[in-house]
């Protein structure tokens, strides 16, 4: 991929939360409509319709791979449709699929869709799924391991190794909530929270309290991706994809490439630096940092790795308010899984779409003034991989 | 009252999940039943795979042996589950889930048992104990070494 070869020209999103009456099909059709409208293109210009997997299974997955979406949207010019999944990293792998299709020349316009409805499942079904999803069925699950306990272990190890305090961990939840309060589609956008409130919320997996854990929710988003050439013709302010860098580590945390929790940054930092280098930009040029943490500690480890603070010091940075609205390092400007809501494979999509909105100047109350470039990441599994992407509303020389 | 009675759950709802061994991991579970913690080591390059796989993940050799581990390890990190766990583990709360680094260099997820939760410390020495969780399965768990 050469720098700025592809661009996003429009996005769509529905409110995130508990909406049991709103099916995943309705979400998919609606976000597609909104993205097409936002991009200002004719639906028949779309040559490929890609969808992300609905997790915990759904008729939606079968229907999507049997070609339901282009038909329902009325994308009469569609030539290719498929579903791409790599769990939490799906927003990245699906975009790579879109790039490949655009690169082939078969079409110059791709529609990418994510939809999820968790509210169709019972609490126990979800608890069971998320015990197994993050953990190894043979080696972890028999010990009562859960996704929350995985994040709790990483938090405990990170705090012990770096001297970061639990108050600083709580500050991540506080900052995410502040951003969510500026987002009309966020699940929790009514009231800000304090460090004290986060710490005094119910203990779930020590040292994590419930307000340090994400909440599963229904939601979805979509975007239209084109070649940069077309983007310049049809869109006033496209968001160009400037560079990516990726790395895979493991299935289970016990076989992570980096063994010590205090040095997880040594896995992430080279990926981020490679992405910066490929974009010809550095952390100083970034207006926004869209970090997919899903748990506060992961956001801290990511912030440690992207060149804005010394490793192990991100907790202090977050507690200072630097990552909050109005701060020097606007981070996860939609409030992310912690406050926007965890929509399965959609957390990465939500952050990506929010980043695009910011660069297009369409982020409303959350708008970071003069946003030009941003760094975004995603990753899936039990922190199995990491992908950093640099986006910009201009292509640097 | 347990969670089963409290929520009127079925036996199936509270049944503990057991390992589902693969062809290449079955000896591990057969050995824990005999009170032995064993690891799959490559006979060609000496690499230990935990979890084990079909062939050595270092050199792809199929030539391997099961070696008995020392049963010594160190606590790397831990969490104490106190809420929102699957029903089969509800009545066990609070319980410790931990990363344990074995003397042989590999790391496992396990429970830390026979311990005071307030006295857990990363880096502390642990030793293996065997818990017969069902007639078919014995899980290796860990406890602090008494000084
Ligand atoms: Zn080998």
Short mmCIF file of C-alpha atoms and ligand atoms in Angstrom, two decimals:
data_model
loop_
_atom_site.label_atom_id
_atom_site.label_comp_id
_atom_site.label_asym_id
_atom_site.label_seq_id
_atom_site.Cartn_x
_atom_site.Cartn_y
_atom_site.Cartn_z
CA UNK A 1 0.00 0.00 0.00
CA UNK A 2 1.35 3.40 -0.82
CA UNK A 3 0.68 6.32 1.49
CA UNK A 4 -2.83 7.71 1.18
CA UNK A 5 -3.93 5.30 -1.56
CA UNK A 6 -7.36 4.82 0.04
CA UNK A 7 -9.78 7.02 1.94
CA UNK A 8 -13.01 6.96 3.90
CA UNK A 9 -15.63 9.39 2.60
CA UNK A 10 -18.60 8.78 4.86
CA UNK A 11 -19.74 7.02 8.03
CA UNK A 12 -22.93 5.88 9.72
CA UNK A 13 -23.69 4.83 13.28
CA UNK A 14 -26.69 4.01 15.47
CA UNK A 15 -27.11 4.59 19.22
CA UNK A 16 -25.35 2.03 21.38
CA UNK A 17 -27.16 0.41 24.29
CA UNK A 18 -29.82 -2.15 25.14
CA UNK A 19 -32.29 -2.20 22.23
CA UNK A 20 -33.73 -5.74 22.15
CA UNK A 21 -36.42 -4.74 19.63
CA UNK A 22 -33.88 -3.49 17.10
CA UNK A 23 -32.58 -6.52 15.17
CA UNK A 24 -29.04 -6.80 13.88
CA UNK A 25 -30.51 -6.66 10.36
CA UNK A 26 -32.16 -3.31 11.11
CA UNK A 27 -28.87 -2.03 12.53
CA UNK A 28 -26.94 -3.16 9.44
CA UNK A 29 -29.43 -1.65 6.97
CA UNK A 30 -29.66 1.60 8.92
CA UNK A 31 -25.90 2.19 9.34
CA UNK A 32 -25.45 1.42 5.64
CA UNK A 33 -28.11 4.00 4.72
CA UNK A 34 -26.54 6.59 6.99
CA UNK A 35 -23.03 5.99 5.59
CA UNK A 36 -24.23 6.23 1.98
CA UNK A 37 -26.10 9.44 2.80
CA UNK A 38 -23.11 10.88 4.64
CA UNK A 39 -20.77 10.06 1.76
CA UNK A 40 -23.19 11.67 -0.68
CA UNK A 41 -22.81 8.89 -3.25
CA UNK A 42 -25.39 6.84 -5.13
CA UNK A 43 -25.89 3.40 -3.54
CA UNK A 44 -25.37 1.78 -6.93
CA UNK A 45 -21.79 3.01 -7.02
CA UNK A 46 -20.98 0.47 -4.30
CA UNK A 47 -19.13 -2.47 -5.83
CA UNK A 48 -18.45 -4.47 -2.67
CA UNK A 49 -20.36 -4.94 0.59
CA UNK A 50 -18.31 -6.31 3.46
CA UNK A 51 -19.65 -7.21 6.87
CA UNK A 52 -18.12 -8.09 10.20
CA UNK A 53 -19.16 -11.15 12.15
CA UNK A 54 -21.97 -10.94 14.71
CA UNK A 55 -20.47 -12.63 17.74
CA UNK A 56 -22.10 -15.40 19.79
CA UNK A 57 -23.71 -16.56 16.56
CA UNK A 58 -26.75 -15.23 14.76
CA UNK A 59 -28.83 -15.90 11.69
CA UNK A 60 -27.27 -12.61 10.57
CA UNK A 61 -23.95 -14.34 9.88
CA UNK A 62 -25.55 -16.94 7.64
CA UNK A 63 -27.65 -14.34 5.86
CA UNK A 64 -24.68 -12.03 5.33
CA UNK A 65 -22.55 -14.74 3.77
CA UNK A 66 -25.51 -15.81 1.66
CA UNK A 67 -25.69 -12.32 0.17
CA UNK A 68 -28.56 -10.71 2.07
CA UNK A 69 -26.94 -7.31 2.66
CA UNK A 70 -26.37 -5.99 -0.90
CA UNK A 71 -29.94 -7.05 -1.79
CA UNK A 72 -31.53 -5.40 1.25
CA UNK A 73 -29.56 -2.20 0.77
CA UNK A 74 -30.36 -2.16 -2.92
CA UNK A 75 -26.71 -2.03 -3.93
CA UNK A 76 -27.43 -2.90 -7.57
CA UNK A 77 -23.79 -2.44 -8.62
CA UNK A 78 -22.42 -4.87 -6.05
CA UNK A 79 -19.94 -7.40 -7.42
CA UNK A 80 -18.35 -8.80 -4.27
CA UNK A 81 -19.77 -9.52 -0.81
CA UNK A 82 -18.14 -11.29 2.10
CA UNK A 83 -17.77 -11.47 5.87
CA UNK A 84 -14.38 -10.95 7.45
CA UNK A 85 -13.55 -11.69 11.05
CA UNK A 86 -10.66 -11.60 13.45
CA UNK A 87 -12.64 -10.89 16.63
CA UNK A 88 -11.75 -7.53 18.14
CA UNK A 89 -9.28 -6.93 15.32
CA UNK A 90 -12.02 -7.26 12.68
CA UNK A 91 -12.12 -3.54 11.94
CA UNK A 92 -8.54 -3.91 10.75
CA UNK A 93 -8.78 -7.19 8.83
CA UNK A 94 -11.98 -6.10 7.08
CA UNK A 95 -10.34 -2.84 6.02
CA UNK A 96 -7.40 -4.80 4.64
CA UNK A 97 -9.90 -6.90 2.69
CA UNK A 98 -11.50 -3.68 1.38
CA UNK A 99 -8.09 -2.36 0.36
CA UNK A 100 -7.38 -5.57 -1.54
CA UNK A 101 -10.66 -5.30 -3.42
CA UNK A 102 -10.06 -1.64 -4.24
CA UNK A 103 -6.52 -2.46 -5.30
CA UNK A 104 -7.79 -5.14 -7.68
CA UNK A 105 -9.61 -2.45 -9.65
CA UNK A 106 -12.88 -4.41 -9.75
CA UNK A 107 -14.61 -1.51 -8.01
CA UNK A 108 -13.65 1.85 -6.57
CA UNK A 109 -16.28 1.92 -3.80
CA UNK A 110 -16.65 -0.44 -0.83
CA UNK A 111 -19.26 -0.41 1.93
CA UNK A 112 -18.18 -1.90 5.27
CA UNK A 113 -20.80 -2.80 7.91
CA UNK A 114 -20.83 -3.89 11.53
CA UNK A 115 -23.95 -4.84 13.53
CA UNK A 116 -24.38 -6.55 16.91
CA UNK A 117 -27.33 -7.27 19.19
CA UNK A 118 -26.21 -8.74 22.52
CA UNK A 119 -29.58 -8.17 24.16
CA UNK A 120 -30.97 -11.32 22.52
CA UNK A 121 -28.82 -13.42 24.88
CA UNK A 122 -29.24 -14.14 28.61
CA UNK A 123 -26.69 -12.94 31.16
CA UNK A 124 -25.51 -16.51 31.72
CA UNK A 125 -25.08 -17.12 27.99
CA UNK A 126 -22.92 -14.01 27.79
CA UNK A 127 -20.96 -14.84 30.95
CA UNK A 128 -20.29 -18.31 29.56
CA UNK A 129 -19.31 -16.97 26.14
CA UNK A 130 -16.93 -14.38 27.53
CA UNK A 131 -15.37 -16.89 29.89
CA UNK A 132 -14.54 -19.06 26.93
CA UNK A 133 -13.85 -16.33 24.36
CA UNK A 134 -10.87 -14.82 26.12
CA UNK A 135 -9.66 -18.05 27.61
CA UNK A 136 -8.49 -21.44 26.49
CA UNK A 137 -11.23 -24.05 26.92
CA UNK A 138 -8.78 -26.73 27.90
CA UNK A 139 -6.17 -24.81 29.90
CA UNK A 140 -7.93 -21.77 31.40
CA UNK A 141 -11.70 -22.29 31.60
CA UNK A 142 -11.57 -25.23 34.07
CA UNK A 143 -9.94 -22.81 36.53
CA UNK A 144 -12.84 -20.36 36.46
CA UNK A 145 -10.95 -17.90 34.32
CA UNK A 146 -12.99 -15.08 32.74
CA UNK A 147 -12.25 -12.16 30.44
CA UNK A 148 -12.47 -9.87 33.46
CA UNK A 149 -10.00 -11.97 35.42
CA UNK A 150 -7.59 -11.89 32.49
CA UNK A 151 -7.74 -8.08 32.46
CA UNK A 152 -7.53 -8.05 36.26
CA UNK A 153 -4.35 -10.15 36.21
CA UNK A 154 -2.77 -7.85 33.65
CA UNK A 155 -3.79 -4.86 35.76
CA UNK A 156 -2.36 -6.40 38.93
CA UNK A 157 0.91 -7.27 37.17
CA UNK A 158 1.17 -3.84 35.52
CA UNK A 159 0.53 -1.96 38.77
CA UNK A 160 3.06 -4.06 40.69
CA UNK A 161 5.70 -3.60 38.01
CA UNK A 162 5.27 0.10 37.19
CA UNK A 163 4.06 1.65 40.44
CA UNK A 164 0.94 2.94 38.68
CA UNK A 165 -1.87 3.39 41.21
CA UNK A 166 -5.40 2.02 41.09
CA UNK A 167 -6.62 5.66 41.18
CA UNK A 168 -4.75 6.26 37.91
CA UNK A 169 -6.41 3.16 36.43
CA UNK A 170 -9.78 4.55 37.51
CA UNK A 171 -8.91 7.84 35.83
CA UNK A 172 -9.08 6.06 32.46
CA UNK A 173 -12.73 5.19 33.11
CA UNK A 174 -13.36 8.80 34.16
CA UNK A 175 -11.79 10.21 30.98
CA UNK A 176 -13.67 7.76 28.75
CA UNK A 177 -16.94 8.78 30.40
CA UNK A 178 -16.17 12.47 29.76
CA UNK A 179 -15.78 11.75 26.06
CA UNK A 180 -18.91 9.59 25.99
CA UNK A 181 -20.88 12.49 27.47
CA UNK A 182 -20.11 14.38 24.25
CA UNK A 183 -21.38 11.54 22.05
CA UNK A 184 -25.06 11.31 21.11
CA UNK A 185 -24.74 7.56 20.31
CA UNK A 186 -22.83 6.53 23.46
CA UNK A 187 -24.49 4.15 25.92
CA UNK A 188 -23.45 6.19 28.97
CA UNK A 189 -23.59 9.83 27.94
CA UNK A 190 -25.73 11.35 30.66
CA UNK A 191 -23.46 11.77 33.65
CA UNK A 192 -19.76 12.07 34.33
CA UNK A 193 -18.13 9.87 36.96
CA UNK A 194 -15.34 10.45 39.49
CA UNK A 195 -12.32 8.40 40.51
CA UNK A 196 -14.02 7.80 43.88
CA UNK A 197 -17.14 6.49 42.17
CA UNK A 198 -15.11 4.13 39.97
CA UNK A 199 -13.19 2.80 42.99
CA UNK A 200 -16.31 2.37 45.12
CA UNK A 201 -18.30 0.58 42.42
CA UNK A 202 -18.72 -3.15 42.95
CA UNK A 203 -15.51 -5.21 42.99
CA UNK A 204 -15.67 -7.75 40.15
CA UNK A 205 -12.23 -9.28 39.74
CA UNK A 206 -9.81 -7.66 42.15
CA UNK A 207 -8.30 -5.16 41.46
CA UNK A 208 -11.00 -4.37 38.87
CA UNK A 209 -14.30 -2.79 39.88
CA UNK A 210 -17.37 -2.84 37.67
CA UNK A 211 -16.69 0.67 36.33
CA UNK A 212 -13.29 -0.58 35.11
CA UNK A 213 -15.02 -3.30 33.10
CA UNK A 214 -16.80 -2.77 29.80
CA UNK A 215 -20.49 -3.36 29.28
CA UNK A 216 -21.85 -5.41 26.38
CA UNK A 217 -24.29 -3.49 24.21
CA UNK A 218 -26.16 -3.47 20.91
CA UNK A 219 -24.92 -1.21 18.18
CA UNK A 220 -23.25 -0.88 14.84
CA UNK A 221 -21.52 1.37 12.38
CA UNK A 222 -20.57 1.52 8.71
CA UNK A 223 -18.32 3.43 6.38
CA UNK A 224 -17.69 3.97 2.69
CA UNK A 225 -14.15 3.47 1.49
CA UNK A 226 -12.85 4.47 -1.92
CA UNK A 227 -9.64 5.08 -3.79
CA UNK A 228 -8.01 8.40 -2.93
CA UNK A 229 -8.56 9.46 -6.52
CA UNK A 230 -12.32 9.05 -6.26
CA UNK A 231 -12.36 10.49 -2.74
CA UNK A 232 -10.84 13.74 -3.93
CA UNK A 233 -13.53 14.01 -6.63
CA UNK A 234 -16.59 13.25 -4.54
CA UNK A 235 -15.68 14.36 -1.01
CA UNK A 236 -14.65 17.71 0.44
CA UNK A 237 -12.71 16.26 3.36
CA UNK A 238 -11.84 12.57 3.07
CA UNK A 239 -9.95 10.69 5.78
CA UNK A 240 -6.93 9.12 4.13
CA UNK A 241 -5.34 5.90 5.35
CA UNK A 242 -1.70 6.86 5.61
CA UNK A 243 -0.01 3.81 7.10
CA UNK A 244 -0.49 0.62 9.11
CA UNK A 245 1.74 -1.74 11.05
CA UNK A 246 0.80 -5.08 12.58
CA UNK A 247 2.02 -7.89 14.79
CA UNK A 248 0.55 -11.14 16.10
CA UNK A 249 1.54 -12.51 19.49
CA UNK A 250 -0.46 -15.45 20.85
CA UNK A 251 -3.75 -17.25 21.50
CA UNK A 252 -3.42 -17.42 25.26
CA UNK A 253 -1.68 -14.83 27.41
CA UNK A 254 0.63 -17.55 28.80
CA UNK A 255 2.31 -17.88 25.41
CA UNK A 256 2.60 -14.14 24.67
CA UNK A 257 5.72 -13.18 22.73
CA UNK A 258 6.63 -10.80 25.54
CA UNK A 259 6.68 -12.73 28.80
CA UNK A 260 6.68 -9.99 31.43
CA UNK A 261 3.64 -7.84 32.02
CA UNK A 262 5.78 -4.79 32.74
CA UNK A 263 7.33 -5.03 29.29
CA UNK A 264 4.23 -5.55 27.14
CA UNK A 265 5.15 -2.17 25.68
CA UNK A 266 8.23 -3.73 24.13
CA UNK A 267 5.83 -5.69 21.91
CA UNK A 268 3.66 -2.67 21.06
CA UNK A 269 6.19 0.15 20.70
CA UNK A 270 7.95 -1.16 17.55
CA UNK A 271 4.55 -1.59 15.85
CA UNK A 272 3.53 2.00 16.61
CA UNK A 273 6.92 3.34 15.56
CA UNK A 274 6.75 1.44 12.28
CA UNK A 275 3.31 2.93 11.57
CA UNK A 276 4.58 6.46 12.31
CA UNK A 277 7.62 5.89 10.12
CA UNK A 278 5.56 4.60 7.22
CA UNK A 279 3.32 7.67 7.46
CA UNK A 280 6.35 9.96 7.66
CA UNK A 281 4.91 11.40 10.86
CA UNK A 282 5.60 11.19 14.59
CA UNK A 283 3.61 11.39 17.81
CA UNK A 284 4.01 15.18 17.88
CA UNK A 285 1.95 15.50 14.69
CA UNK A 286 -0.96 13.46 16.07
CA UNK A 287 -4.08 15.42 17.03
CA UNK A 288 -5.90 12.37 18.45
CA UNK A 289 -5.08 8.94 19.91
CA UNK A 290 -7.88 6.44 19.30
CA UNK A 291 -6.73 3.60 21.58
CA UNK A 292 -8.76 0.39 21.73
CA UNK A 293 -8.21 -0.73 25.30
CA UNK A 294 -11.59 -2.17 26.37
CA UNK A 295 -10.09 -2.27 29.88
CA UNK A 296 -8.30 0.74 31.45
CA UNK A 297 -4.98 -1.06 31.86
CA UNK A 298 -4.81 -1.84 28.16
CA UNK A 299 -5.29 1.81 27.30
CA UNK A 300 -2.43 2.63 29.71
CA UNK A 301 -0.13 0.04 28.13
CA UNK A 302 -1.00 1.42 24.68
CA UNK A 303 -0.36 5.01 25.75
CA UNK A 304 3.00 3.87 27.15
CA UNK A 305 3.90 2.58 23.69
CA UNK A 306 3.09 5.41 21.26
CA UNK A 307 5.76 7.93 22.09
CA UNK A 308 3.81 10.44 24.17
CA UNK A 309 5.14 9.49 27.60
CA UNK A 310 7.77 7.35 29.26
CA UNK A 311 6.75 3.69 29.58
CA UNK A 312 4.90 3.15 32.86
CA UNK A 313 3.97 6.83 33.22
CA UNK A 314 0.72 6.90 31.27
CA UNK A 315 -1.34 6.61 34.47
CA UNK A 316 0.02 9.97 35.60
CA UNK A 317 -0.74 11.43 32.18
CA UNK A 318 -4.36 10.25 32.26
CA UNK A 319 -4.86 11.39 35.87
CA UNK A 320 -3.62 14.86 34.86
CA UNK A 321 -6.53 15.17 32.44
CA UNK A 322 -4.28 15.20 29.37
CA UNK A 323 -6.33 12.50 27.61
CA UNK A 324 -9.71 14.06 28.47
CA UNK A 325 -11.68 16.54 26.35
CA UNK A 326 -9.64 19.74 26.08
CA UNK A 327 -6.41 17.94 27.03
CA UNK A 328 -3.14 17.81 25.13
CA UNK A 329 -3.62 14.17 24.06
CA UNK A 330 -7.30 13.57 23.20
CA UNK A 331 -7.69 9.79 23.63
CA UNK A 332 -10.54 7.45 22.63
CA UNK A 333 -12.81 10.34 21.80
CA UNK A 334 -15.98 8.23 21.67
CA UNK A 335 -15.57 6.85 25.20
CA UNK A 336 -14.79 3.39 23.87
CA UNK A 337 -15.93 0.03 25.28
CA UNK A 338 -15.93 1.41 28.83
CA UNK A 339 -18.54 4.13 28.20
CA UNK A 340 -19.64 4.06 24.57
CA UNK A 341 -20.49 0.35 24.98
CA UNK A 342 -18.89 -2.93 23.96
CA UNK A 343 -20.46 -4.08 20.70
CA UNK A 344 -18.42 -7.24 20.20
CA UNK A 345 -16.28 -6.98 17.10
CA UNK A 346 -17.61 -3.43 16.79
CA UNK A 347 -15.48 -1.64 19.39
CA UNK A 348 -12.70 -1.19 16.84
CA UNK A 349 -15.22 -0.14 14.18
CA UNK A 350 -16.70 2.45 16.52
CA UNK A 351 -13.31 3.96 17.26
CA UNK A 352 -12.31 3.92 13.59
CA UNK A 353 -15.56 5.58 12.53
CA UNK A 354 -15.15 8.17 15.30
CA UNK A 355 -11.61 8.89 14.11
CA UNK A 356 -12.90 9.42 10.58
CA UNK A 357 -15.63 11.78 11.88
CA UNK A 358 -12.98 13.77 13.73
CA UNK A 359 -10.83 14.12 10.60
CA UNK A 360 -13.87 15.05 8.52
CA UNK A 361 -14.85 17.72 11.05
CA UNK A 362 -18.14 15.93 11.79
CA UNK A 363 -17.57 14.94 15.43
CA UNK A 364 -20.03 17.43 16.89
CA UNK A 365 -19.51 18.25 20.57
CA UNK A 366 -16.54 15.84 20.73
CA UNK A 367 -14.76 17.59 17.86
CA UNK A 368 -11.05 18.14 18.49
CA UNK A 369 -10.25 21.52 16.93
CA UNK A 370 -8.06 21.39 13.82
CA UNK A 371 -7.69 17.61 13.88
CA UNK A 372 -5.28 16.65 11.07
CA UNK A 373 -3.67 13.30 11.87
CA UNK A 374 -4.47 10.55 14.32
CA UNK A 375 -3.17 7.19 15.46
CA UNK A 376 -5.67 4.39 15.90
CA UNK A 377 -5.23 0.80 17.02
CA UNK A 378 -7.14 -2.39 17.30
CA UNK A 379 -6.48 -5.92 18.45
CA UNK A 380 -8.42 -9.11 19.07
CA UNK A 381 -8.53 -12.34 21.01
CA UNK A 382 -6.99 -12.31 24.44
CA UNK A 383 -4.74 -9.44 23.32
CA UNK A 384 -3.57 -11.72 20.50
CA UNK A 385 -2.40 -9.02 18.11
CA UNK A 386 -2.06 -5.29 17.54
CA UNK A 387 -2.55 -3.07 14.53
CA UNK A 388 -1.70 0.62 14.51
CA UNK A 389 -3.05 2.87 11.77
CA UNK A 390 -2.28 6.49 10.96
CA UNK A 391 -5.10 8.46 9.37
CA UNK A 392 -5.12 12.04 8.14
CA UNK A 393 -7.29 14.51 6.27
CA UNK A 394 -4.29 15.36 4.15
CA UNK A 395 -1.46 13.30 2.71
CA UNK A 396 1.88 14.49 4.14
CA UNK A 397 4.74 14.77 1.68
CA UNK B 1 -27.66 -21.18 50.07
CA UNK B 2 -25.78 -21.89 46.83
CA UNK B 3 -26.40 -20.17 43.52
CA UNK B 4 -28.20 -23.30 42.24
CA UNK B 5 -30.93 -23.09 44.88
CA UNK B 6 -30.98 -19.31 44.86
CA UNK B 7 -31.69 -19.05 41.13
CA UNK B 8 -33.34 -22.45 40.72
CA UNK B 9 -30.69 -23.57 38.22
CA UNK B 10 -30.33 -26.99 36.64
CA UNK B 11 -27.46 -29.40 37.36
CA UNK B 12 -26.19 -28.65 33.87
CA UNK B 13 -26.06 -24.89 34.63
CA UNK B 14 -23.68 -25.39 37.55
CA UNK B 15 -21.61 -28.24 36.14
CA UNK B 16 -17.91 -27.35 36.18
CA UNK B 17 -16.33 -27.19 32.73
CA UNK B 18 -13.72 -29.91 32.31
CA UNK B 19 -10.73 -29.93 29.96
CA UNK B 20 -11.50 -31.37 26.55
CA UNK B 21 -8.22 -33.07 25.71
CA UNK B 22 -6.93 -33.34 22.19
CA UNK B 23 -4.98 -36.29 20.86
CA UNK B 24 -1.74 -34.48 21.66
CA UNK B 25 -2.64 -33.27 25.15
CA UNK B 26 -4.26 -36.43 26.55
CA UNK B 27 -1.05 -37.68 28.24
CA UNK B 28 -0.93 -34.44 30.27
CA UNK B 29 -4.30 -35.24 31.86
CA UNK B 30 -3.58 -38.96 32.24
CA UNK B 31 -0.42 -37.99 34.12
CA UNK B 32 -2.09 -35.43 36.43
CA UNK B 33 -4.47 -38.21 37.48
CA UNK B 34 -1.38 -40.08 38.66
CA UNK B 35 -0.22 -36.98 40.55
CA UNK B 36 2.39 -36.06 37.98
CA UNK B 37 2.80 -32.70 36.27
CA UNK B 38 4.33 -33.36 32.86
CA UNK B 39 5.33 -31.26 29.87
CA UNK B 40 5.79 -32.10 26.21
CA UNK B 41 9.40 -31.65 25.16
CA UNK B 42 10.82 -31.89 21.65
CA UNK B 43 13.45 -34.61 21.36
CA UNK B 44 15.14 -32.81 18.48
CA UNK B 45 15.46 -29.23 19.71
CA UNK B 46 14.55 -29.48 23.41
CA UNK B 47 11.71 -26.94 23.16
CA UNK B 48 8.83 -27.34 25.62
CA UNK B 49 5.33 -26.51 24.37
CA UNK B 50 2.67 -25.70 26.97
CA UNK B 51 -0.03 -25.95 25.79
CA UNK B 52 1.22 -28.89 23.76
CA UNK B 53 0.46 -29.08 20.05
CA UNK B 54 0.53 -31.75 17.35
CA UNK B 55 4.22 -31.12 16.66
CA UNK B 56 6.97 -28.88 18.07
CA UNK B 57 6.11 -25.22 17.47
CA UNK B 58 9.81 -24.39 17.33
CA UNK B 59 11.12 -26.89 14.76
CA UNK B 60 7.99 -28.81 13.62
CA UNK B 61 9.49 -32.11 14.72
CA UNK B 62 7.00 -34.84 15.65
CA UNK B 63 9.61 -36.51 17.82
CA UNK B 64 8.65 -35.64 21.40
CA UNK B 65 8.59 -36.97 24.96
CA UNK B 66 6.69 -36.17 28.16
CA UNK B 67 9.00 -35.04 30.96
CA UNK B 68 8.05 -34.71 34.59
CA UNK B 69 8.15 -31.08 35.75
CA UNK B 70 9.78 -30.11 39.04
CA UNK B 71 6.45 -28.85 40.39
CA UNK B 72 8.10 -25.57 41.35
CA UNK B 73 6.95 -22.23 40.05
CA UNK B 74 6.64 -18.51 40.68
CA UNK B 75 3.59 -16.27 40.86
CA UNK B 76 3.64 -13.83 37.91
CA UNK B 77 0.32 -12.04 38.38
CA UNK B 78 -3.11 -12.78 39.82
CA UNK B 79 -6.71 -11.71 40.10
CA UNK B 80 -9.29 -12.47 42.78
CA UNK B 81 -12.69 -13.24 41.28
CA UNK B 82 -15.43 -11.90 43.52
CA UNK B 83 -18.36 -11.31 41.13
CA UNK B 84 -19.69 -12.01 37.62
CA UNK B 85 -18.21 -15.46 37.09
CA UNK B 86 -19.98 -18.31 35.27
CA UNK B 87 -22.51 -20.09 37.55
CA UNK B 88 -20.39 -23.25 38.07
CA UNK B 89 -17.79 -21.09 39.86
CA UNK B 90 -20.21 -18.81 41.73
CA UNK B 91 -20.05 -20.64 45.05
CA UNK B 92 -16.23 -20.76 44.91
CA UNK B 93 -15.91 -16.96 45.12
CA UNK B 94 -13.63 -15.44 46.17
CA UNK B 95 -11.01 -17.48 44.29
CA UNK B 96 -7.62 -16.65 42.83
CA UNK B 97 -6.83 -17.00 39.13
CA UNK B 98 -3.15 -16.58 38.41
CA UNK B 99 -0.35 -16.80 35.92
CA UNK B 100 2.25 -19.23 37.20
CA UNK B 101 5.70 -19.45 35.64
CA UNK B 102 7.08 -22.95 36.01
CA UNK B 103 10.77 -23.57 36.78
CA UNK B 104 10.89 -25.15 33.30
CA UNK B 105 10.18 -21.73 31.75
CA UNK B 106 6.60 -22.19 30.57
CA UNK B 107 3.62 -20.33 32.02
CA UNK B 108 0.19 -21.68 32.96
CA UNK B 109 -3.10 -20.25 34.14
CA UNK B 110 -4.16 -21.87 37.40
CA UNK B 111 -5.69 -21.28 40.83
CA UNK B 112 -3.64 -20.40 43.89
CA UNK B 113 -5.04 -22.43 46.80
CA UNK B 114 -4.31 -22.92 50.51
CA UNK B 115 -3.27 -19.29 50.78
CA UNK B 116 -4.08 -16.05 52.53
CA UNK B 117 -5.17 -13.71 49.71
CA UNK B 118 -3.60 -10.72 51.47
CA UNK B 119 -0.19 -12.38 51.49
CA UNK B 120 0.07 -13.09 47.76
CA UNK B 121 3.01 -11.37 46.12
CA UNK B 122 4.27 -11.49 42.55
CA UNK B 123 7.47 -13.51 42.36
CA UNK B 124 6.66 -15.67 45.40
CA UNK B 125 7.60 -19.35 45.26
CA UNK B 126 4.81 -21.82 44.55
CA UNK B 127 4.49 -25.58 44.48
CA UNK B 128 2.06 -27.74 42.60
CA UNK B 129 -0.85 -29.54 44.27
CA UNK B 130 -3.35 -31.82 42.56
CA UNK B 131 -7.09 -31.30 42.77
CA UNK B 132 -9.35 -34.18 41.72
CA UNK B 133 -12.15 -32.03 40.35
CA UNK B 134 -14.05 -34.99 38.87
CA UNK B 135 -13.63 -38.75 38.64
CA UNK B 136 -12.04 -38.18 35.21
CA UNK B 137 -9.94 -35.07 35.74
CA UNK B 138 -7.27 -33.82 38.10
CA UNK B 139 -6.22 -30.19 37.77
CA UNK B 140 -2.75 -29.06 38.77
CA UNK B 141 -3.10 -26.06 41.11
CA UNK B 142 -0.51 -24.12 43.12
CA UNK B 143 0.09 -23.05 46.70
CA UNK B 144 2.73 -20.85 48.32
CA UNK B 145 5.83 -22.76 49.50
CA UNK B 146 5.90 -22.74 53.30
CA UNK B 147 9.08 -21.32 54.75
ZN1 LIG C 1 11.59 -28.88 18.25
#
